[in-house]
Each structure stands twice: as C-alpha cells, then as structure tokens.
C-alpha cells in the first residue's frame, strides 16, 4: 500500500507551504468573484495584491525563522 505524502515530505520548504496556504485562502476564485461584484475593479486588484504580498512576505519570514 502506498503511503500518502504531503508536499512538505517531498522537500518543499515550510515558508512556501505557508505562502501557498495564505495565498490560496485569501485569494480564492469564489471570494474574488464575490468581491468583484460588490466593489470596483481597482479595489479588488488592490485587495488581491495586498493578500499576495502578505503571503509572500510571511513565507519569506517563516523560511528565515524556521529553515
């Protein structure tokens, strides 16, 4: 029987995993489409960029703290 492996077991760093989780949760397609129907496009673009920058920054910080 084959053992299930997470991406962490395959050599991906913890910072990348954290960035993936934060970015995926913060910028999911249903969330962005809902926000797009409520707000104007510049506000949605700003929101998505802020979420992605925070996710990337947190990923870098997490990699520096926990290599």
Coordinates of C-alpha atoms in Angstrom, one line a residue:
X1 CA 0.0 0.0 0.0
X2 CA 1.4 3.4 -1.0
X3 CA 1.8 6.0 1.8
X4 CA 0.3 9.4 1.2
X5 CA 2.9 12.2 1.3
X6 CA 2.4 15.9 1.8
X7 CA 4.4 18.4 -0.2
X8 CA 6.4 19.1 2.9
X9 CA 7.7 15.4 2.9
X10 CA 8.7 15.9 -0.8
X11 CA 11.2 18.7 0.1
X12 CA 9.2 21.9 -0.2
X13 CA 10.2 24.4 2.4
X14 CA 7.9 25.5 5.2
X15 CA 7.8 29.1 4.0
X16 CA 6.5 28.1 0.6
X17 CA 3.8 25.9 2.2
X18 CA 2.7 28.8 4.4
X19 CA 2.6 31.2 1.5
X20 CA 0.6 28.7 -0.5
X21 CA -2.0 28.3 2.3
X22 CA -2.3 32.1 2.9
X23 CA -2.5 33.0 -0.8
X24 CA -4.9 30.3 -1.6
X25 CA -7.2 31.1 1.3
X26 CA -7.1 34.8 0.8
X27 CA -7.5 34.9 -3.0
X28 CA -9.8 32.1 -3.8
X29 CA -11.8 32.3 -7.0
X30 CA -15.2 32.5 -5.3
X31 CA -14.0 35.2 -2.9
X32 CA -12.5 37.3 -5.7
X33 CA -15.6 36.9 -7.9
X34 CA -17.9 38.0 -5.0
X35 CA -15.7 41.0 -4.2
X36 CA -15.7 41.8 -7.9
X37 CA -19.5 42.0 -8.0
X38 CA -19.5 44.3 -4.9
X39 CA -16.5 46.6 -5.4
X40 CA -14.9 48.4 -8.4
X41 CA -12.0 46.7 -10.1
X42 CA -9.2 48.9 -8.7
X43 CA -10.3 47.9 -5.1
X44 CA -10.4 44.2 -6.0
X45 CA -6.9 44.4 -7.6
X46 CA -5.5 46.2 -4.6
X47 CA -7.0 43.6 -2.2
X48 CA -5.6 40.7 -4.2
X49 CA -2.1 42.3 -4.4
X50 CA -2.1 43.0 -0.7
X51 CA -3.1 39.4 0.2
X52 CA -0.4 38.0 -2.2
X53 CA 2.3 40.4 -0.8
X54 CA 1.4 39.5 2.8
X55 CA 1.5 35.8 1.9
X56 CA 4.9 36.1 0.1
X57 CA 6.3 38.2 2.9
X58 CA 5.1 35.7 5.5
X59 CA 6.6 32.9 3.6
X60 CA 10.0 34.6 3.4
X61 CA 9.9 35.4 7.1
X62 CA 8.8 31.8 8.0
X63 CA 11.7 30.5 5.9
X64 CA 14.2 32.7 7.7
X65 CA 12.9 31.8 11.2
X66 CA 12.3 28.1 10.6
X67 CA 14.6 26.8 7.8

